[in-house]
Coordinates of C-alpha atoms in Angstrom, one line a residue:
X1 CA 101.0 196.3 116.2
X2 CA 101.0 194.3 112.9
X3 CA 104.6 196.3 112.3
X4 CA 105.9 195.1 115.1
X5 CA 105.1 191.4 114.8
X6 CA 106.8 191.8 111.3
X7 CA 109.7 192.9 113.0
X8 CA 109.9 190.2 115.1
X9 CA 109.1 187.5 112.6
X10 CA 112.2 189.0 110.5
X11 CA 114.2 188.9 113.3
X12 CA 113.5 185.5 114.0
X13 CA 114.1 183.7 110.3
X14 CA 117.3 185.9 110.1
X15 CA 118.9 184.1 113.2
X16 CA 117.7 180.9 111.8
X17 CA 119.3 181.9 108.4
X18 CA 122.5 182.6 110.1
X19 CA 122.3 179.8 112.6
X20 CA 122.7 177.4 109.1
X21 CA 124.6 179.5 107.3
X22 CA 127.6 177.3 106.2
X23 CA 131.3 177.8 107.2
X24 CA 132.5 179.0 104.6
X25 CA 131.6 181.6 102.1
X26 CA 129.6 179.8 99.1
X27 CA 130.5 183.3 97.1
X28 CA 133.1 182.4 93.8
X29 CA 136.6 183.4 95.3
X30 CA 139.6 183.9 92.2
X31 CA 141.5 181.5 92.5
X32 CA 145.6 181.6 91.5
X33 CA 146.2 179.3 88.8
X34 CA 148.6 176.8 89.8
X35 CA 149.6 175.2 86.7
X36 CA 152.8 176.7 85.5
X37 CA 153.8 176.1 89.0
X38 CA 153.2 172.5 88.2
X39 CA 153.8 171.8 84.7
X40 CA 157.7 171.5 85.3
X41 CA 157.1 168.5 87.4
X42 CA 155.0 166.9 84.8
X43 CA 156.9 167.7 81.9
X44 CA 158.7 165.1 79.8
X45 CA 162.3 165.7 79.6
X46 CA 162.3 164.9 75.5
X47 CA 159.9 167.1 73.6
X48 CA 157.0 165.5 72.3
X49 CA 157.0 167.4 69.1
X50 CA 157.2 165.6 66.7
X51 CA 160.7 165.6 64.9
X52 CA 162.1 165.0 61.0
X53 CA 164.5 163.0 60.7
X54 CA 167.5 163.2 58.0
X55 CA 166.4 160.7 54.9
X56 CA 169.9 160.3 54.6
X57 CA 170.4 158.1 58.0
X58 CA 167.5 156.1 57.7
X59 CA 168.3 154.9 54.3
X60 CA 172.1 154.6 54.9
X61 CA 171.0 151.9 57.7
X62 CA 167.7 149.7 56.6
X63 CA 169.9 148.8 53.5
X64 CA 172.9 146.8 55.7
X65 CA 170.7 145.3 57.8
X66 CA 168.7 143.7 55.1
X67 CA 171.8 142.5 53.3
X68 CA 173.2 140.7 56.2
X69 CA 169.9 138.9 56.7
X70 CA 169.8 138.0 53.2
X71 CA 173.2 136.5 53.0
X72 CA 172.9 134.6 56.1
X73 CA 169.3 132.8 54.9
X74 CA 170.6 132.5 51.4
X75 CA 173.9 130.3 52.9
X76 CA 171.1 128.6 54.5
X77 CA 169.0 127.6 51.8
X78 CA 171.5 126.5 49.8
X79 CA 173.0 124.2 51.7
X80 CA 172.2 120.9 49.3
X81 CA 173.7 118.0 47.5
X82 CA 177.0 118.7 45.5
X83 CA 179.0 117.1 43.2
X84 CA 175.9 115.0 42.5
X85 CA 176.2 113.3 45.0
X86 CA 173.1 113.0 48.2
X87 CA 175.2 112.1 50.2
X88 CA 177.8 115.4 50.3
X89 CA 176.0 118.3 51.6
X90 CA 177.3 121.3 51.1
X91 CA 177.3 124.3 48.8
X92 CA 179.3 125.5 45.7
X93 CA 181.8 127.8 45.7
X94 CA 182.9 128.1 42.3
X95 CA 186.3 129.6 41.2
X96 CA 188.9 129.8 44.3
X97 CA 191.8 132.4 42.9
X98 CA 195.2 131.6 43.7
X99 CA 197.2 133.7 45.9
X100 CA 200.6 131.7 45.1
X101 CA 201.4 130.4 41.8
X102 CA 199.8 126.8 41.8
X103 CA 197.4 127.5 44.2
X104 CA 193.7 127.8 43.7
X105 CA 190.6 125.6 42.6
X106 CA 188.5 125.8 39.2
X107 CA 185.4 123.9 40.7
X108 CA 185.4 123.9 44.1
X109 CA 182.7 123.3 46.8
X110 CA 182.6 123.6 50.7
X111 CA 181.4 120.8 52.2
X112 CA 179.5 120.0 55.8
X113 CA 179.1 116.3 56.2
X114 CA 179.6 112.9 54.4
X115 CA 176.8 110.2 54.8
X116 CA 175.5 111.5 57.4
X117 CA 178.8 112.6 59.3
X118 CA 179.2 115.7 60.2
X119 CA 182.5 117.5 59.6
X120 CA 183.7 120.5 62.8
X121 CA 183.9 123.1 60.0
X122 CA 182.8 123.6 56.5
X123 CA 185.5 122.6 54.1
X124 CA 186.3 123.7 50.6
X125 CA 187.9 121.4 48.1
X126 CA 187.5 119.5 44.7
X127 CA 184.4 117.1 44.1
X128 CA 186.7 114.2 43.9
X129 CA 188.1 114.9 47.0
X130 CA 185.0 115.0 48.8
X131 CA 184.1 111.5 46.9
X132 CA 187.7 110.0 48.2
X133 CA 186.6 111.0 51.8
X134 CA 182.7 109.5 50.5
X135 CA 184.5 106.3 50.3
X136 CA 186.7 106.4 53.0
X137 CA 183.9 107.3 55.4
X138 CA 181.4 104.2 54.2
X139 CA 184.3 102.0 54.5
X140 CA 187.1 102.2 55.8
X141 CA 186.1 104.0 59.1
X142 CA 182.9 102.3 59.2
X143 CA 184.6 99.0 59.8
X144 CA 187.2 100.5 62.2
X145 CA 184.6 102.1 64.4
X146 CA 181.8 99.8 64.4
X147 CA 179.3 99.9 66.7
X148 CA 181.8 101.3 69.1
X149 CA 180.0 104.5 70.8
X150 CA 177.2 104.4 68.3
X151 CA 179.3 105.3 65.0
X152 CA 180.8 108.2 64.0
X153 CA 178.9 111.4 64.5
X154 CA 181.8 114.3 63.2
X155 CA 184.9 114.6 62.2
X156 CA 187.6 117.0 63.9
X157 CA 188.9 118.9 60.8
X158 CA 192.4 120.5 61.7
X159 CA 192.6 121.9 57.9
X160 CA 191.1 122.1 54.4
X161 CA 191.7 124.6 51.6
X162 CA 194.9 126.4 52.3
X163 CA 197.4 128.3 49.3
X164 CA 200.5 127.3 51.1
X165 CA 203.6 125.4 51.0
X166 CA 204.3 121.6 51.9
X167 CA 204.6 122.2 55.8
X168 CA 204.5 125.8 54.7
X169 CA 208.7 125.5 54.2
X170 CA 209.8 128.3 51.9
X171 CA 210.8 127.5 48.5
X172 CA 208.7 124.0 49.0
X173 CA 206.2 122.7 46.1
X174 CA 202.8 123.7 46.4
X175 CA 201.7 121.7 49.3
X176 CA 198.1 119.5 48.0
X177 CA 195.7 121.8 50.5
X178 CA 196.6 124.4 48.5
X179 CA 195.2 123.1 45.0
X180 CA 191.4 121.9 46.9
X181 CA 193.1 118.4 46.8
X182 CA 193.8 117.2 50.8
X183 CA 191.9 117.2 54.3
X184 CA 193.5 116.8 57.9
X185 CA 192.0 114.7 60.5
X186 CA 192.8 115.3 64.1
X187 CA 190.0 113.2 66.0
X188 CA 186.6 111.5 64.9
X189 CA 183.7 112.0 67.4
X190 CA 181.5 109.0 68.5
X191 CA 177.5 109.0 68.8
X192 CA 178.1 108.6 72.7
X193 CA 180.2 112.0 72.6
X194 CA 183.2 110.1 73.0
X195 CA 186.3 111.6 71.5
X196 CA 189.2 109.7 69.9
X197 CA 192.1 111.7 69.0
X198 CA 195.3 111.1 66.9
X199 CA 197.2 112.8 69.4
X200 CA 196.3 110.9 72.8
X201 CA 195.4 107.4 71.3
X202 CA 197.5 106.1 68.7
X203 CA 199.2 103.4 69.6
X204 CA 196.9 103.0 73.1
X205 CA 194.3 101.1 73.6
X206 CA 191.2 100.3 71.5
X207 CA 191.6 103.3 70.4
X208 CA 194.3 103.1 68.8
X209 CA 193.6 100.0 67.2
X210 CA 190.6 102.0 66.0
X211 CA 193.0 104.7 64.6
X212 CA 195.5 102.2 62.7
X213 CA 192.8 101.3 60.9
X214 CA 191.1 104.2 59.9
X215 CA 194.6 105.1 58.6
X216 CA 195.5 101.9 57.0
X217 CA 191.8 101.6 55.0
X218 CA 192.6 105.8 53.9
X219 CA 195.2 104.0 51.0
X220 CA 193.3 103.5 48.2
X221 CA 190.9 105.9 48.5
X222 CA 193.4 108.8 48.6
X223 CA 196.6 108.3 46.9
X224 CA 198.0 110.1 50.0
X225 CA 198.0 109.4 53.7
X226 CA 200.7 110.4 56.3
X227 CA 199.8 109.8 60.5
X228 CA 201.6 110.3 63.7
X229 CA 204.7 108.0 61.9
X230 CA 205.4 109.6 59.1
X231 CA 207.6 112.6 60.5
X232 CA 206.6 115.0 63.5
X233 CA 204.1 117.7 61.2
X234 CA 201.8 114.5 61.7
X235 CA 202.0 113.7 64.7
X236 CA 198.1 115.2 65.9
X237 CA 196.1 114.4 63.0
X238 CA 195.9 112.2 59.4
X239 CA 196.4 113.9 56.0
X240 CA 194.6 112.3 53.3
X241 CA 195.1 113.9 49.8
X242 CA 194.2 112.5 46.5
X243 CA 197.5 112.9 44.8
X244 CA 198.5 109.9 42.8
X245 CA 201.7 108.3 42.4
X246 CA 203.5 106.2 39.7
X247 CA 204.0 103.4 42.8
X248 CA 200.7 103.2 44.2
X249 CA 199.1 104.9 47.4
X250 CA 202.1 106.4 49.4
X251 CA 200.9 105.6 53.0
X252 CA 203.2 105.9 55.8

């Protein structure tokens, strides 16, 4: 009897083992490993590994780019007075070489702005022609210009230093440009922004008033002055150089 009810009691816990006996099997299954399947989608295009590099490229490169760095913040820098003077801010140049007999500067310097004015481009020339155009600027144009527009802000320069010929004619003398010794005018900016130009105002206007007198006050100062009257190479801009002459200023 007591073997019986055993029987029955097994009976009944193994239905109720089964009845909760989850839906899947809990035993470990092996499992197929996935990740070389995956590891292509993953993977960086580039190696990660690290790499070493030629010394020769990387020290062929840092070198330049330093220099050009150093050359631009030294130009910088030394941007200053010159020829002792405050008020001409530039930088020295030194020893121009000639390319044509006659050409070329001892002492030259590259000059940015007089008194204050700016100049369109650096220029290089002899201190005392950077004093002439000192002058020139302080007086002459001051008085021209006035109060017109605010003053003069820049000068347009349509040439400086240049080893050439007088109106680059063969067989012509050594023209002054060529020897640090002239500077060409074409237009003189205003505080305003306005712009008056050799070209499209002499002879008109207030402006050209203006202009007559800024070339009119240039003798004395340079020993040298040619405009839009002189002959047809002048016609878009002043030429101021400080070459003297046994008759005085020649001015035309």
């Amino acid at each position: 009897m007591w073997l019986r009810a055993g029987v029955i009691v097994f009976a009944l816990i193994g239905s109720v083992v089964h009845a909760n006996a989850p839906a899947i099997s809990l035993r470990p299954v092996a499992r197929i490993d996935i990740y070389p399947v995956a590891l292509p989608t993953f993977a960086p295009a580039v190696s990660l590994r690290p790499v070493i590099r030629p010394r020769s490229v990387h020290r062929a490169k840092q070198p330049r780019i330093d220099r050009v760095f150093k050359s631009k913040a030294q130009s910088a820098n030394n941007i200053g007075r010159i020829c002792r003077d405050r008020d001409l801010q530039g930088v020295v140049v030194g020893r121009v070489p000639a390319k044509l007999r006659g050409c070329g500067i001892d002492n030259a310097v590259k000059l940015f702005s007089v008194s204050g004015v700016r100049l369109s481009m650096p220029v290089v020339m002899e201190c005392g022609t950077a004093k002439s155009l000192k002058t020139w600027v302080e007086g002459g144009l001051a008085k021209a210009v006035g109060g017109t527009g605010g003053g003069v802000s820049k000068l347009q320069v349509a040439a400086g230093y240049a080893c050439r010929t007088r109106n680059s004619r063969p067989g012509a003398k050594i023209s002054e440009h060529g020897k640090g010794r002239a500077i060409d005018i074409s237009a003189i900016y205003l505080e305003n922004g306005d712009r008056i130009s050799v070209l499209n105002d002499w002879g008109r206007g207030k402006n050209g008033r203006m202009l007559k007198k800024m070339h009119q006050s240039a003798c004395g100062p340079f020993g040298t002055v040619l405009g839009p009257e002189s002959d047809r190479h002048h016609k878009d801009h002043f030429h101021f150089d400080v070459a003297r002459h046994r008759s005085g200023p020649y001015c035309r």
